[in-house]
Each structure stands twice: as C-alpha cells, then as structure tokens.
PDB file of N, CA, C and O in Angstrom:
ATOM      1  N   UNK A   2     -26.396  -8.404 -14.162  1.00 68.00           N
ATOM      2  CA  UNK A   2     -25.689  -7.567 -15.048  1.00 68.00           C
ATOM      3  C   UNK A   2     -24.888  -6.475 -14.169  1.00 68.00           C
ATOM      4  O   UNK A   2     -23.876  -6.533 -14.919  1.00 68.00           O
ATOM      5  N   UNK A   3     -25.131  -6.024 -13.360  1.00 77.00           N
ATOM      6  CA  UNK A   3     -24.706  -5.133 -12.305  1.00 77.00           C
ATOM      7  C   UNK A   3     -23.209  -5.756 -11.389  1.00 77.00           C
ATOM      8  O   UNK A   3     -22.063  -5.300 -11.542  1.00 77.00           O
ATOM      9  N   UNK A   4     -23.190  -7.126 -11.082  1.00 87.00           N
ATOM     10  CA  UNK A   4     -21.969  -8.126 -11.085  1.00 87.00           C
ATOM     11  C   UNK A   4     -21.181  -8.410 -12.353  1.00 87.00           C
ATOM     12  O   UNK A   4     -20.068  -8.309 -11.984  1.00 87.00           O
ATOM     13  N   UNK A   5     -21.645  -8.642 -13.167  1.00 84.00           N
ATOM     14  CA  UNK A   5     -20.878  -8.651 -14.308  1.00 84.00           C
ATOM     15  C   UNK A   5     -20.128  -7.296 -14.791  1.00 84.00           C
ATOM     16  O   UNK A   5     -19.128  -6.991 -15.075  1.00 84.00           O
ATOM     17  N   UNK A   6     -20.879  -5.988 -14.734  1.00 86.00           N
ATOM     18  CA  UNK A   6     -20.212  -4.483 -14.749  1.00 86.00           C
ATOM     19  C   UNK A   6     -18.936  -4.465 -13.917  1.00 86.00           C
ATOM     20  O   UNK A   6     -17.923  -3.856 -14.288  1.00 86.00           O
ATOM     21  N   UNK A   7     -19.536  -5.091 -12.594  1.00 90.00           N
ATOM     22  CA  UNK A   7     -18.178  -4.486 -11.759  1.00 90.00           C
ATOM     23  C   UNK A   7     -17.036  -5.557 -12.244  1.00 90.00           C
ATOM     24  O   UNK A   7     -16.246  -5.103 -11.849  1.00 90.00           O
ATOM     25  N   UNK A   8     -17.578  -6.611 -12.374  1.00 91.00           N
ATOM     26  CA  UNK A   8     -16.278  -7.376 -12.681  1.00 91.00           C
ATOM     27  C   UNK A   8     -15.177  -6.576 -13.587  1.00 91.00           C
ATOM     28  O   UNK A   8     -14.488  -7.022 -14.209  1.00 91.00           O
ATOM     29  N   UNK A   9     -16.004  -6.497 -15.012  1.00 89.00           N
ATOM     30  CA  UNK A   9     -15.555  -5.966 -16.000  1.00 89.00           C
ATOM     31  C   UNK A   9     -14.896  -4.919 -16.041  1.00 89.00           C
ATOM     32  O   UNK A   9     -13.660  -4.666 -16.256  1.00 89.00           O
ATOM     33  N   UNK A  10     -15.085  -4.108 -15.183  1.00 92.00           N
ATOM     34  CA  UNK A  10     -14.346  -2.727 -14.472  1.00 92.00           C
ATOM     35  C   UNK A  10     -13.342  -3.066 -13.500  1.00 92.00           C
ATOM     36  O   UNK A  10     -12.270  -2.471 -13.688  1.00 92.00           O
ATOM     37  N   UNK A  11     -13.310  -4.244 -13.068  1.00 94.00           N
ATOM     38  CA  UNK A  11     -12.471  -4.062 -11.681  1.00 94.00           C
ATOM     39  C   UNK A  11     -10.792  -5.064 -13.029  1.00 94.00           C
ATOM     40  O   UNK A  11     -10.046  -4.315 -12.633  1.00 94.00           O
ATOM     41  N   UNK A  12     -11.145  -6.006 -13.618  1.00 95.00           N
ATOM     42  CA  UNK A  12     -10.366  -6.314 -14.813  1.00 95.00           C
ATOM     43  C   UNK A  12      -9.831  -5.040 -15.623  1.00 95.00           C
ATOM     44  O   UNK A  12      -8.663  -5.258 -16.012  1.00 95.00           O
ATOM     45  N   UNK A  13     -10.505  -4.707 -16.086  1.00 95.00           N
ATOM     46  CA  UNK A  13     -10.068  -3.326 -16.867  1.00 95.00           C
ATOM     47  C   UNK A  13      -9.339  -2.469 -16.155  1.00 95.00           C
ATOM     48  O   UNK A  13      -8.281  -2.137 -16.630  1.00 95.00           O
ATOM     49  N   UNK A  14      -9.464  -2.245 -15.067  1.00 96.00           N
ATOM     50  CA  UNK A  14      -8.715  -1.360 -14.226  1.00 96.00           C
ATOM     51  C   UNK A  14      -7.346  -1.840 -13.917  1.00 96.00           C
ATOM     52  O   UNK A  14      -6.537  -0.981 -14.152  1.00 96.00           O
ATOM     53  N   UNK A  15      -7.511  -2.968 -13.475  1.00 96.00           N
ATOM     54  CA  UNK A  15      -5.771  -3.252 -13.616  1.00 96.00           C
ATOM     55  C   UNK A  15      -5.071  -3.716 -14.306  1.00 96.00           C
ATOM     56  O   UNK A  15      -4.001  -3.415 -14.803  1.00 96.00           O
ATOM     57  N   UNK A  16      -5.720  -4.171 -15.679  1.00 96.00           N
ATOM     58  CA  UNK A  16      -5.550  -4.226 -16.840  1.00 96.00           C
ATOM     59  C   UNK A  16      -4.718  -2.376 -17.329  1.00 96.00           C
ATOM     60  O   UNK A  16      -3.247  -2.302 -17.966  1.00 96.00           O
ATOM     61  N   UNK A  17      -5.615  -1.610 -17.296  1.00 96.00           N
ATOM     62  CA  UNK A  17      -5.223  -0.450 -17.945  1.00 96.00           C
ATOM     63  C   UNK A  17      -3.933   0.712 -17.083  1.00 96.00           C
ATOM     64  O   UNK A  17      -3.454   0.839 -17.239  1.00 96.00           O
ATOM     65  N   UNK A  18      -4.093  -0.333 -15.667  1.00 96.00           N
ATOM     66  CA  UNK A  18      -3.019   0.432 -14.671  1.00 96.00           C
ATOM     67  C   UNK A  18      -1.788  -0.380 -14.606  1.00 96.00           C
ATOM     68  O   UNK A  18      -0.357   0.141 -14.884  1.00 96.00           O
ATOM     69  N   UNK A  19      -1.621  -1.736 -15.386  1.00 96.00           N
ATOM     70  CA  UNK A  19      -0.699  -2.217 -15.693  1.00 96.00           C
ATOM     71  C   UNK A  19       0.299  -1.727 -16.762  1.00 96.00           C
ATOM     72  O   UNK A  19       1.368  -1.089 -17.047  1.00 96.00           O
ATOM     73  N   UNK A  20      -0.868  -1.472 -17.811  1.00 96.00           N
ATOM     74  CA  UNK A  20      -0.285  -0.549 -18.910  1.00 96.00           C
ATOM     75  C   UNK A  20       0.253   0.805 -18.980  1.00 96.00           C
ATOM     76  O   UNK A  20       1.254   1.106 -19.198  1.00 96.00           O
ATOM     77  N   UNK A  21      -0.314   1.695 -18.225  1.00 95.00           N
ATOM     78  CA  UNK A  21       0.073   2.481 -17.915  1.00 95.00           C
ATOM     79  C   UNK A  21       1.017   2.757 -16.700  1.00 95.00           C
ATOM     80  O   UNK A  21       1.932   4.099 -17.141  1.00 95.00           O
ATOM     81  N   UNK A  22       1.598   2.126 -16.057  1.00 94.00           N
ATOM     82  CA  UNK A  22       2.786   1.919 -15.232  1.00 94.00           C
ATOM     83  C   UNK A  22       3.921   1.582 -16.203  1.00 94.00           C
ATOM     84  O   UNK A  22       5.067   1.919 -16.164  1.00 94.00           O
ATOM     85  N   UNK A  23       3.734   0.622 -17.483  1.00 94.00           N
ATOM     86  CA  UNK A  23       4.593   0.169 -18.305  1.00 94.00           C
ATOM     87  C   UNK A  23       4.809   1.458 -19.151  1.00 94.00           C
ATOM     88  O   UNK A  23       6.112   1.654 -19.758  1.00 94.00           O
ATOM     89  N   UNK A  24       4.293   2.572 -19.530  1.00 93.00           N
ATOM     90  CA  UNK A  24       4.380   3.545 -20.403  1.00 93.00           C
ATOM     91  C   UNK A  24       5.170   4.566 -19.570  1.00 93.00           C
ATOM     92  O   UNK A  24       5.778   5.148 -20.023  1.00 93.00           O
ATOM     93  N   UNK A  25       4.294   4.447 -18.379  1.00 91.00           N
ATOM     94  CA  UNK A  25       5.451   5.738 -17.776  1.00 91.00           C
ATOM     95  C   UNK A  25       7.103   5.140 -17.548  1.00 91.00           C
ATOM     96  O   UNK A  25       8.006   5.931 -17.855  1.00 91.00           O
ATOM     97  N   UNK A  26       7.270   3.595 -17.340  1.00 90.00           N
ATOM     98  CA  UNK A  26       8.539   3.228 -17.373  1.00 90.00           C
ATOM     99  C   UNK A  26       9.508   3.885 -18.786  1.00 90.00           C
ATOM    100  O   UNK A  26      10.816   4.341 -18.681  1.00 90.00           O
ATOM    101  N   UNK A  27       8.670   3.136 -19.509  1.00 91.00           N
ATOM    102  CA  UNK A  27       9.504   3.121 -21.320  1.00 91.00           C
ATOM    103  C   UNK A  27       9.343   4.898 -20.846  1.00 91.00           C
ATOM    104  O   UNK A  27      10.393   5.228 -21.871  1.00 91.00           O
ATOM    105  N   UNK A  28       8.716   5.935 -20.930  1.00 89.00           N
ATOM    106  CA  UNK A  28       8.820   6.925 -21.102  1.00 89.00           C
ATOM    107  C   UNK A  28       9.999   7.731 -20.402  1.00 89.00           C
ATOM    108  O   UNK A  28      10.573   8.618 -20.725  1.00 89.00           O
ATOM    109  N   UNK A  29      10.374   7.226 -19.179  1.00 83.00           N
ATOM    110  CA  UNK A  29      11.592   7.464 -18.325  1.00 83.00           C
ATOM    111  C   UNK A  29      12.752   7.219 -18.737  1.00 83.00           C
ATOM    112  O   UNK A  29      13.612   7.883 -18.812  1.00 83.00           O
ATOM    113  N   UNK A  30      12.903   6.155 -19.709  1.00 84.00           N
ATOM    114  CA  UNK A  30      13.588   5.693 -20.204  1.00 84.00           C
ATOM    115  C   UNK A  30      14.155   6.333 -21.517  1.00 84.00           C
ATOM    116  O   UNK A  30      15.647   6.617 -21.866  1.00 84.00           O
ATOM    117  N   UNK A  31      12.961   7.150 -21.491  1.00 84.00           N
ATOM    118  CA  UNK A  31      13.337   7.528 -23.247  1.00 84.00           C
ATOM    119  C   UNK A  31      13.460   9.003 -23.137  1.00 84.00           C
ATOM    120  O   UNK A  31      14.474   9.502 -24.187  1.00 84.00           O
ATOM    121  N   UNK A  32      12.942   9.534 -21.945  1.00 80.00           N
ATOM    122  CA  UNK A  32      13.898  11.122 -21.529  1.00 80.00           C
ATOM    123  C   UNK A  32      15.098  11.211 -21.296  1.00 80.00           C
ATOM    124  O   UNK A  32      15.466  10.122 -20.473  1.00 80.00           O
ATOM    125  N   UNK A  33      15.518  12.192 -21.635  1.00 78.00           N
ATOM    126  CA  UNK A  33      17.170  11.896 -20.891  1.00 78.00           C
ATOM    127  C   UNK A  33      17.171  12.771 -20.435  1.00 78.00           C
ATOM    128  O   UNK A  33      16.167  13.506 -19.394  1.00 78.00           O
ATOM    129  N   UNK A  34      18.195  12.591 -19.220  1.00 72.00           N
ATOM    130  CA  UNK A  34      18.299  12.602 -17.860  1.00 72.00           C
ATOM    131  C   UNK A  34      18.439  13.809 -17.722  1.00 72.00           C
ATOM    132  O   UNK A  34      19.964  14.354 -18.473  1.00 72.00           O
ATOM    133  N   UNK A  35      18.479  14.951 -16.668  1.00 72.00           N
ATOM    134  CA  UNK A  35      18.914  15.979 -16.739  1.00 72.00           C
ATOM    135  C   UNK A  35      20.206  15.989 -15.833  1.00 72.00           C
ATOM    136  O   UNK A  35      20.504  15.386 -14.953  1.00 72.00           O
ATOM    137  N   UNK A  36      20.925  17.021 -16.132  1.00 76.00           N
ATOM    138  CA  UNK A  36      22.669  17.143 -15.651  1.00 76.00           C
ATOM    139  C   UNK A  36      22.246  17.132 -14.341  1.00 76.00           C
ATOM    140  O   UNK A  36      22.334  18.500 -13.571  1.00 76.00           O
ATOM    141  N   UNK A  37      23.613  16.495 -13.377  1.00 75.00           N
ATOM    142  CA  UNK A  37      23.307  16.650 -12.094  1.00 75.00           C
ATOM    143  C   UNK A  37      24.950  17.546 -11.709  1.00 75.00           C
ATOM    144  O   UNK A  37      25.877  17.500 -12.747  1.00 75.00           O
ATOM    145  N   UNK A  38      24.781  18.154 -10.714  1.00 78.00           N
ATOM    146  CA  UNK A  38      26.074  18.881 -10.429  1.00 78.00           C
ATOM    147  C   UNK A  38      27.281  17.756  -9.852  1.00 78.00           C
ATOM    148  O   UNK A  38      26.906  16.842  -9.337  1.00 78.00           O
ATOM    149  N   UNK A  39      28.483  18.266  -9.956  1.00 79.00           N
ATOM    150  CA  UNK A  39      29.709  17.366  -9.929  1.00 79.00           C
ATOM    151  C   UNK A  39      29.134  16.217  -8.659  1.00 79.00           C
ATOM    152  O   UNK A  39      28.823  17.025  -7.467  1.00 79.00           O
ATOM    153  N   UNK A  40      29.689  15.606  -8.256  1.00 76.00           N
ATOM    154  CA  UNK A  40      29.269  14.661  -6.753  1.00 76.00           C
ATOM    155  C   UNK A  40      28.052  14.555  -6.261  1.00 76.00           C
ATOM    156  O   UNK A  40      28.172  13.665  -4.855  1.00 76.00           O
ATOM    157  N   UNK A  41      26.798  14.840  -6.670  1.00 77.00           N
ATOM    158  CA  UNK A  41      25.537  14.647  -6.111  1.00 77.00           C
ATOM    159  C   UNK A  41      24.797  13.637  -6.762  1.00 77.00           C
ATOM    160  O   UNK A  41      25.168  12.976  -8.186  1.00 77.00           O
ATOM    161  N   UNK A  42      24.486  12.953  -6.459  1.00 78.00           N
ATOM    162  CA  UNK A  42      23.538  11.508  -6.312  1.00 78.00           C
ATOM    163  C   UNK A  42      21.907  11.937  -6.812  1.00 78.00           C
ATOM    164  O   UNK A  42      21.596  12.521  -6.300  1.00 78.00           O
ATOM    165  N   UNK A  43      21.137  11.302  -7.826  1.00 75.00           N
ATOM    166  CA  UNK A  43      19.815  11.650  -7.849  1.00 75.00           C
ATOM    167  C   UNK A  43      18.956  10.867  -6.560  1.00 75.00           C
ATOM    168  O   UNK A  43      19.370   9.920  -6.090  1.00 75.00           O
ATOM    169  N   UNK A  44      17.989  11.610  -6.529  1.00 80.00           N
ATOM    170  CA  UNK A  44      17.750  11.192  -5.040  1.00 80.00           C
ATOM    171  C   UNK A  44      16.263  10.797  -5.435  1.00 80.00           C
ATOM    172  O   UNK A  44      15.691  11.392  -6.507  1.00 80.00           O
ATOM    173  N   UNK A  45      15.726   9.867  -4.678  1.00 81.00           N
ATOM    174  CA  UNK A  45      14.669   8.739  -5.491  1.00 81.00           C
ATOM    175  C   UNK A  45      13.445   9.972  -4.928  1.00 81.00           C
ATOM    176  O   UNK A  45      13.735  10.345  -3.908  1.00 81.00           O
ATOM    177  N   UNK A  46      12.035   9.526  -5.583  1.00 83.00           N
ATOM    178  CA  UNK A  46      10.990  10.574  -4.901  1.00 83.00           C
ATOM    179  C   UNK A  46      10.722   9.906  -3.407  1.00 83.00           C
ATOM    180  O   UNK A  46      10.914   8.559  -3.252  1.00 83.00           O
ATOM    181  N   UNK A  47      10.248  10.716  -2.812  1.00 91.00           N
ATOM    182  CA  UNK A  47       9.635  10.529  -1.241  1.00 91.00           C
ATOM    183  C   UNK A  47       8.183   9.763  -1.239  1.00 91.00           C
ATOM    184  O   UNK A  47       7.644   9.494  -2.592  1.00 91.00           O
ATOM    185  N   UNK A  48       8.038   9.500  -0.148  1.00 92.00           N
ATOM    186  CA  UNK A  48       6.714   7.946  -0.235  1.00 92.00           C
ATOM    187  C   UNK A  48       5.705   8.796  -0.269  1.00 92.00           C
ATOM    188  O   UNK A  48       4.685   8.550  -1.420  1.00 92.00           O
ATOM    189  N   UNK A  49       5.354  10.278  -0.229  1.00 94.00           N
ATOM    190  CA  UNK A  49       4.108  11.066  -0.859  1.00 94.00           C
ATOM    191  C   UNK A  49       4.057  10.842  -2.383  1.00 94.00           C
ATOM    192  O   UNK A  49       3.035  11.437  -2.703  1.00 94.00           O
ATOM    193  N   UNK A  50       5.262  11.571  -2.891  1.00 89.00           N
ATOM    194  CA  UNK A  50       5.499  11.752  -4.395  1.00 89.00           C
ATOM    195  C   UNK A  50       5.076  10.143  -4.953  1.00 89.00           C
ATOM    196  O   UNK A  50       4.278  10.587  -6.157  1.00 89.00           O
ATOM    197  N   UNK A  51       5.555   9.137  -4.221  1.00 90.00           N
ATOM    198  CA  UNK A  51       5.247   7.826  -4.954  1.00 90.00           C
ATOM    199  C   UNK A  51       3.937   7.453  -5.120  1.00 90.00           C
ATOM    200  O   UNK A  51       3.092   7.001  -5.937  1.00 90.00           O
ATOM    201  N   UNK A  52       3.381   7.703  -3.558  1.00 93.00           N
ATOM    202  CA  UNK A  52       2.046   7.444  -3.189  1.00 93.00           C
ATOM    203  C   UNK A  52       0.998   8.682  -4.385  1.00 93.00           C
ATOM    204  O   UNK A  52      -0.167   7.963  -4.761  1.00 93.00           O
ATOM    205  N   UNK A  53       1.551   9.487  -4.523  1.00 94.00           N
ATOM    206  CA  UNK A  53       0.989  10.346  -5.433  1.00 94.00           C
ATOM    207  C   UNK A  53       0.414   9.651  -6.650  1.00 94.00           C
ATOM    208  O   UNK A  53      -0.496  10.042  -7.671  1.00 94.00           O
ATOM    209  N   UNK A  54       1.354   9.306  -7.138  1.00 91.00           N
ATOM    210  CA  UNK A  54       1.854   9.073  -8.878  1.00 91.00           C
ATOM    211  C   UNK A  54       1.133   7.427  -8.888  1.00 91.00           C
ATOM    212  O   UNK A  54       0.061   7.110  -9.742  1.00 91.00           O
ATOM    213  N   UNK A  55       1.107   6.574  -7.750  1.00 92.00           N
ATOM    214  CA  UNK A  55       0.386   5.601  -7.724  1.00 92.00           C
ATOM    215  C   UNK A  55      -1.326   5.776  -7.773  1.00 92.00           C
ATOM    216  O   UNK A  55      -2.085   5.171  -8.178  1.00 92.00           O
ATOM    217  N   UNK A  56      -1.761   7.052  -7.200  1.00 95.00           N
ATOM    218  CA  UNK A  56      -2.953   6.916  -6.912  1.00 95.00           C
ATOM    219  C   UNK A  56      -3.441   7.560  -7.980  1.00 95.00           C
ATOM    220  O   UNK A  56      -4.575   7.411  -9.021  1.00 95.00           O
ATOM    221  N   UNK A  57      -2.701   8.681  -8.893  1.00 96.00           N
ATOM    222  CA  UNK A  57      -2.865   9.293 -10.105  1.00 96.00           C
ATOM    223  C   UNK A  57      -3.197   8.234 -11.027  1.00 96.00           C
ATOM    224  O   UNK A  57      -4.157   8.228 -11.745  1.00 96.00           O
ATOM    225  N   UNK A  58      -2.184   7.145 -10.916  1.00 95.00           N
ATOM    226  CA  UNK A  58      -2.248   5.871 -11.909  1.00 95.00           C
ATOM    227  C   UNK A  58      -3.916   5.045 -11.919  1.00 95.00           C
ATOM    228  O   UNK A  58      -4.359   5.069 -12.903  1.00 95.00           O
ATOM    229  N   UNK A  59      -3.829   5.053 -10.803  1.00 96.00           N
ATOM    230  CA  UNK A  59      -5.314   4.304 -10.157  1.00 96.00           C
ATOM    231  C   UNK A  59      -6.499   4.662 -10.816  1.00 96.00           C
ATOM    232  O   UNK A  59      -7.942   4.171 -10.877  1.00 96.00           O
ATOM    233  N   UNK A  60      -6.397   5.865 -10.347  1.00 96.00           N
ATOM    234  CA  UNK A  60      -7.673   6.890 -10.614  1.00 96.00           C
ATOM    235  C   UNK A  60      -7.986   6.904 -12.024  1.00 96.00           C
ATOM    236  O   UNK A  60      -9.218   7.002 -12.869  1.00 96.00           O
ATOM    237  N   UNK A  61      -6.608   7.229 -12.625  1.00 96.00           N
ATOM    238  CA  UNK A  61      -7.179   7.773 -14.414  1.00 96.00           C
ATOM    239  C   UNK A  61      -7.433   6.037 -14.970  1.00 96.00           C
ATOM    240  O   UNK A  61      -8.461   6.088 -15.901  1.00 96.00           O
ATOM    241  N   UNK A  62      -6.793   4.975 -14.374  1.00 96.00           N
ATOM    242  CA  UNK A  62      -7.395   3.777 -14.805  1.00 96.00           C
ATOM    243  C   UNK A  62      -8.501   3.127 -14.614  1.00 96.00           C
ATOM    244  O   UNK A  62      -9.372   3.132 -15.503  1.00 96.00           O
ATOM    245  N   UNK A  63      -9.309   3.685 -12.994  1.00 96.00           N
ATOM    246  CA  UNK A  63     -10.461   3.187 -12.920  1.00 96.00           C
ATOM    247  C   UNK A  63     -11.390   4.446 -14.109  1.00 96.00           C
ATOM    248  O   UNK A  63     -12.696   3.954 -14.431  1.00 96.00           O
ATOM    249  N   UNK A  64     -11.151   5.698 -14.648  1.00 96.00           N
ATOM    250  CA  UNK A  64     -11.917   6.675 -14.929  1.00 96.00           C
ATOM    251  C   UNK A  64     -11.928   5.530 -16.432  1.00 96.00           C
ATOM    252  O   UNK A  64     -13.496   5.893 -17.193  1.00 96.00           O
ATOM    253  N   UNK A  65     -11.041   4.927 -16.980  1.00 96.00           N
ATOM    254  CA  UNK A  65     -10.851   4.744 -18.396  1.00 96.00           C
ATOM    255  C   UNK A  65     -11.823   3.598 -18.502  1.00 96.00           C
ATOM    256  O   UNK A  65     -12.358   3.082 -19.560  1.00 96.00           O
ATOM    257  N   UNK A  66     -11.646   2.354 -17.459  1.00 95.00           N
ATOM    258  CA  UNK A  66     -12.604   1.529 -17.305  1.00 95.00           C
ATOM    259  C   UNK A  66     -13.687   1.793 -17.556  1.00 95.00           C
ATOM    260  O   UNK A  66     -14.548   1.184 -17.852  1.00 95.00           O
ATOM    261  N   UNK A  67     -14.429   2.593 -16.691  1.00 94.00           N
ATOM    262  CA  UNK A  67     -15.788   2.882 -16.640  1.00 94.00           C
ATOM    263  C   UNK A  67     -16.553   3.428 -17.844  1.00 94.00           C
ATOM    264  O   UNK A  67     -17.095   2.926 -18.274  1.00 94.00           O
ATOM    265  N   UNK A  68     -15.593   4.133 -18.234  1.00 95.00           N
ATOM    266  CA  UNK A  68     -15.811   4.654 -19.870  1.00 95.00           C
ATOM    267  C   UNK A  68     -16.102   3.449 -20.594  1.00 95.00           C
ATOM    268  O   UNK A  68     -17.020   3.545 -21.340  1.00 95.00           O
ATOM    269  N   UNK A  69     -14.840   2.342 -20.656  1.00 93.00           N
ATOM    270  CA  UNK A  69     -15.268   1.462 -21.557  1.00 93.00           C
ATOM    271  C   UNK A  69     -16.045   0.572 -21.247  1.00 93.00           C
ATOM    272  O   UNK A  69     -17.157  -0.229 -21.972  1.00 93.00           O
ATOM    273  N   UNK A  70     -16.624   0.523 -20.239  1.00 92.00           N
ATOM    274  CA  UNK A  70     -17.709  -0.548 -19.501  1.00 92.00           C
ATOM    275  C   UNK A  70     -19.131  -0.025 -19.912  1.00 92.00           C
ATOM    276  O   UNK A  70     -19.950  -0.852 -20.034  1.00 92.00           O
ATOM    277  N   UNK A  71     -18.738   1.429 -20.087  1.00 91.00           N
ATOM    278  CA  UNK A  71     -20.395   1.983 -20.116  1.00 91.00           C
ATOM    279  C   UNK A  71     -20.479   1.821 -21.454  1.00 91.00           C
ATOM    280  O   UNK A  71     -21.937   1.564 -21.732  1.00 91.00           O
ATOM    281  N   UNK A  72     -19.209   1.871 -22.638  1.00 93.00           N
ATOM    282  CA  UNK A  72     -19.576   1.996 -23.557  1.00 93.00           C
ATOM    283  C   UNK A  72     -20.015   0.429 -24.262  1.00 93.00           C
ATOM    284  O   UNK A  72     -20.981   0.227 -24.806  1.00 93.00           O
ATOM    285  N   UNK A  73     -19.268  -0.522 -23.479  1.00 90.00           N
ATOM    286  CA  UNK A  73     -19.392  -1.756 -24.180  1.00 90.00           C
ATOM    287  C   UNK A  73     -20.954  -2.280 -23.649  1.00 90.00           C
ATOM    288  O   UNK A  73     -21.622  -2.439 -24.740  1.00 90.00           O
ATOM    289  N   UNK A  74     -21.360  -2.115 -22.626  1.00 88.00           N
ATOM    290  CA  UNK A  74     -22.726  -2.674 -22.023  1.00 88.00           C
ATOM    291  C   UNK A  74     -23.938  -2.178 -22.386  1.00 88.00           C
ATOM    292  O   UNK A  74     -24.530  -2.115 -22.527  1.00 88.00           O
ATOM    293  N   UNK A  75     -23.643  -0.651 -23.075  1.00 90.00           N
ATOM    294  CA  UNK A  75     -24.236   0.054 -23.375  1.00 90.00           C
ATOM    295  C   UNK A  75     -24.899  -0.358 -24.974  1.00 90.00           C
ATOM    296  O   UNK A  75     -25.794  -0.419 -25.450  1.00 90.00           O
ATOM    297  N   UNK A  76     -23.694  -0.356 -25.404  1.00 90.00           N
ATOM    298  CA  UNK A  76     -23.633  -0.638 -27.028  1.00 90.00           C
ATOM    299  C   UNK A  76     -24.732  -2.084 -27.258  1.00 90.00           C
ATOM    300  O   UNK A  76     -25.404  -2.457 -28.144  1.00 90.00           O
ATOM    301  N   UNK A  77     -24.239  -3.065 -25.722  1.00 88.00           N
ATOM    302  CA  UNK A  77     -24.794  -4.511 -26.540  1.00 88.00           C
ATOM    303  C   UNK A  77     -26.238  -4.473 -25.856  1.00 88.00           C
ATOM    304  O   UNK A  77     -27.284  -5.030 -26.351  1.00 88.00           O
ATOM    305  N   UNK A  78     -26.655  -3.703 -24.779  1.00 87.00           N
ATOM    306  CA  UNK A  78     -27.816  -2.707 -24.574  1.00 87.00           C
ATOM    307  C   UNK A  78     -28.585  -2.458 -25.823  1.00 87.00           C
ATOM    308  O   UNK A  78     -29.681  -3.019 -26.127  1.00 87.00           O
ATOM    309  N   UNK A  79     -28.254  -1.519 -26.751  1.00 88.00           N
ATOM    310  CA  UNK A  79     -28.881  -1.059 -27.660  1.00 88.00           C
ATOM    311  C   UNK A  79     -28.971  -1.899 -28.543  1.00 88.00           C
ATOM    312  O   UNK A  79     -29.900  -2.010 -29.535  1.00 88.00           O
ATOM    313  N   UNK A  80     -27.863  -2.971 -29.054  1.00 87.00           N
ATOM    314  CA  UNK A  80     -28.278  -3.895 -30.007  1.00 87.00           C
ATOM    315  C   UNK A  80     -29.424  -5.036 -29.408  1.00 87.00           C
ATOM    316  O   UNK A  80     -30.037  -5.180 -30.561  1.00 87.00           O
ATOM    317  N   UNK A  81     -30.013  -5.270 -28.271  1.00 86.00           N
ATOM    318  CA  UNK A  81     -30.716  -6.015 -28.256  1.00 86.00           C
ATOM    319  C   UNK A  81     -31.984  -5.366 -28.380  1.00 86.00           C
ATOM    320  O   UNK A  81     -33.323  -5.698 -28.563  1.00 86.00           O
ATOM    321  N   UNK A  82     -32.013  -4.255 -27.874  1.00 89.00           N
ATOM    322  CA  UNK A  82     -33.118  -3.632 -28.110  1.00 89.00           C
ATOM    323  C   UNK A  82     -33.858  -3.237 -29.725  1.00 89.00           C
ATOM    324  O   UNK A  82     -34.833  -3.266 -30.093  1.00 89.00           O
ATOM    325  N   UNK A  83     -32.854  -2.959 -30.408  1.00 85.00           N
ATOM    326  CA  UNK A  83     -33.005  -2.569 -31.792  1.00 85.00           C
ATOM    327  C   UNK A  83     -33.232  -4.250 -32.786  1.00 85.00           C
ATOM    328  O   UNK A  83     -33.863  -4.097 -33.793  1.00 85.00           O
ATOM    329  N   UNK A  84     -32.921  -5.088 -31.791  1.00 87.00           N
ATOM    330  CA  UNK A  84     -33.128  -6.711 -32.339  1.00 87.00           C
ATOM    331  C   UNK A  84     -34.806  -7.013 -31.999  1.00 87.00           C
ATOM    332  O   UNK A  84     -35.268  -7.806 -32.783  1.00 87.00           O
ATOM    333  N   UNK A  85     -35.551  -5.954 -31.348  1.00 78.00           N
ATOM    334  CA  UNK A  85     -36.872  -6.239 -30.567  1.00 78.00           C
ATOM    335  C   UNK A  85     -37.325  -6.462 -32.089  1.00 78.00           C
ATOM    336  O   UNK A  85     -37.505  -4.882 -32.749  1.00 78.00           O
ATOM    337  N   UNK A  86     -38.688  -7.323 -32.130  1.00 72.00           N
ATOM    338  CA  UNK A  86     -39.438  -6.789 -33.312  1.00 72.00           C
ATOM    339  C   UNK A  86     -40.540  -5.505 -32.643  1.00 72.00           C
ATOM    340  O   UNK A  86     -40.834  -5.471 -31.716  1.00 72.00           O
TER     341      UNK A  86
END
C-alpha cells in the first residue's frame, strides 16, 4: 500500500506541476506587459528567481498531490471498512 501511495503521489506531482507551469505561461500571455522606457529591453529573470519559481511550483504540486492521495486512499479505506459485516 505504501508503494502504491508513493507512485500515485509521484505521478500526481508531475502532472500537477505540468498543469501549473502551463497555467503560468497562459496567465503571462494574458497579462498586459508594462511599458518600458524607450530603448530598454526587458531583462529575463535571474538564476535565483527562476529557481525559486520552479521550487514553488514543485512544492505546491507536491502538497496538492499529497492531499489528493490522502483523500483517495482514505476514501477507499473507508469504503472497505463500511462494507465489512
């Protein structure tokens, strides 16, 4: 049962992280860009900013996956408990 829950959590974490990154890209395209001073190019975020965004995304995905795994496996457990005579 532990291996099953770890597998479910791993798969859900990857899927949720992909969905969160897709949502971030979509929201960035929908948000209007701030006007820049004449002759200035927008600077890409630095290494630490990108790493922080990536870690935030993975931690959020892992937390959501943990909650979903607890809910699903807990629900399956209670279904089995309630069916016993």
